[in-house]
Amino acid sequence: MDGRSQRVVVYFRSRPSEPGFSDQALTEQRTAVASWLSDNPGSVVDEYIESEIDGMPRPRLADAIAKCKASNASLLIPRAEAIGSGLRFEHRIVSVPVFVAPQAAREIGHVIPCPHNAFAGLSLYFPDYRGMRASPVYLCNNAELQLENLRLSISEVTSKIDTSTDTGSMLLPVVGDPVRANAPRVLPALPPFSAILIDRYDPMIDGEAIASYAISFTARGQQEQTAALVGPGALPSRFIKLS
């Protein structure tokens, strides 16, 4: 920053079709605005809240840009990541100055509402599966059961022979060689119709391997186990069923 106080118009996003995600996202966006303003002295000229509907125009964004032009202000976007099962907000605004607040840091164990279009039962949820950036990995519990005593094991093995480097020997990674083997992780209880952050999957790195997610838990007093394999290659969809 150049020391001058910034005048900003804030563009919030909500998703009425998924109220659990929407309420949480609005709270996080307001926290992001407060954090941004603490690092960048300025004042809020106005606020606009867009009710996102897939495939529909963004009239509140147009209003916010018009307000920026009329008041000589910049546009502040407190969240670019997807809300619920929506898409990431990739703006191409060049008519006014734009600031994007840093994405909220979420630790393993962060709980969110389960997406409404998740598979029934248990699945893995990759919010950013379409991009080549690292995607959070959530365990979705789209059922009326509370999951107790959750234990997670993640491992990866190579999916092909690596011939990119001439080592001068035959000791090249081959199919099935271990790449990653995390110690089993104990997770908090997972309430019904919620999802918990368990990992981050980077297709540029993890996409060359086969990742195994193995989960054990107690439900209704019964010990159960489930698992899923991910990769190799790009993530195939937003959800992967656990079986």
Tab-separated table of N, CA and C in Angstrom, residues 15 24 60 64 74 84 112 129 154-155 158 160 172 203 214 229-230:
chain	number	residue	atom	x	y	z
A	15	ARG	N	-25.464	-17.957	-0.991
A	15	ARG	CA	-26.033	-19.041	-1.806
A	15	ARG	C	-27.291	-19.541	-1.103
A	24	GLN	N	-22.474	-19.629	6.816
A	24	GLN	CA	-21.077	-19.743	7.215
A	24	GLN	C	-20.184	-18.880	6.325
A	60	ARG	N	-25.987	-7.650	-8.588
A	60	ARG	CA	-25.384	-6.902	-7.472
A	60	ARG	C	-23.914	-6.593	-7.745
A	64	ALA	N	-22.293	-2.933	-7.632
A	64	ALA	CA	-21.094	-2.633	-6.856
A	64	ALA	C	-20.046	-1.935	-7.716
A	74	SER	N	-12.456	1.408	-4.747
A	74	SER	CA	-12.027	0.102	-5.246
A	74	SER	C	-13.029	-0.956	-4.823
A	84	GLY	N	-20.425	-23.722	-0.974
A	84	GLY	CA	-21.160	-24.972	-1.120
A	84	GLY	C	-20.812	-25.678	-2.408
A	112	ILE	N	-17.866	-28.186	8.061
A	112	ILE	CA	-18.791	-27.380	7.286
A	112	ILE	C	-20.079	-28.176	7.084
A	129	TYR	N	-12.305	-29.334	-7.551
A	129	TYR	CA	-11.822	-30.447	-8.371
A	129	TYR	C	-11.557	-30.059	-9.821
A	154	ILE	N	-4.149	-42.225	5.331
A	154	ILE	CA	-3.961	-41.815	3.940
A	154	ILE	C	-2.613	-42.347	3.465
A	155	SER	N	-2.609	-42.982	2.322
A	155	SER	CA	-1.356	-43.460	1.745
A	155	SER	C	-1.403	-43.268	0.239
A	158	THR	N	2.998	-45.084	-6.233
A	158	THR	CA	3.216	-44.645	-7.609
A	158	THR	C	2.288	-45.394	-8.555
A	160	LYS	N	3.041	-45.321	-12.024
A	160	LYS	CA	3.776	-45.647	-13.244
A	160	LYS	C	5.272	-45.571	-12.973
A	172	LEU	N	14.558	-47.265	-10.104
A	172	LEU	CA	13.562	-46.253	-10.456
A	172	LEU	C	12.247	-46.579	-9.765
A	203	PRO	N	-3.385	-31.905	-7.594
A	203	PRO	CA	-3.315	-32.736	-8.795
A	203	PRO	C	-1.969	-32.668	-9.502
A	214	ALA	N	-8.567	-44.461	3.862
A	214	ALA	CA	-9.217	-45.518	4.639
A	214	ALA	C	-9.714	-44.938	5.952
A	229	LEU	N	-10.291	-44.994	-3.406
A	229	LEU	CA	-9.053	-44.750	-4.123
A	229	LEU	C	-9.229	-43.529	-5.015
A	230	VAL	N	-8.210	-42.679	-5.067
A	230	VAL	CA	-8.256	-41.459	-5.875
A	230	VAL	C	-7.049	-41.439	-6.804
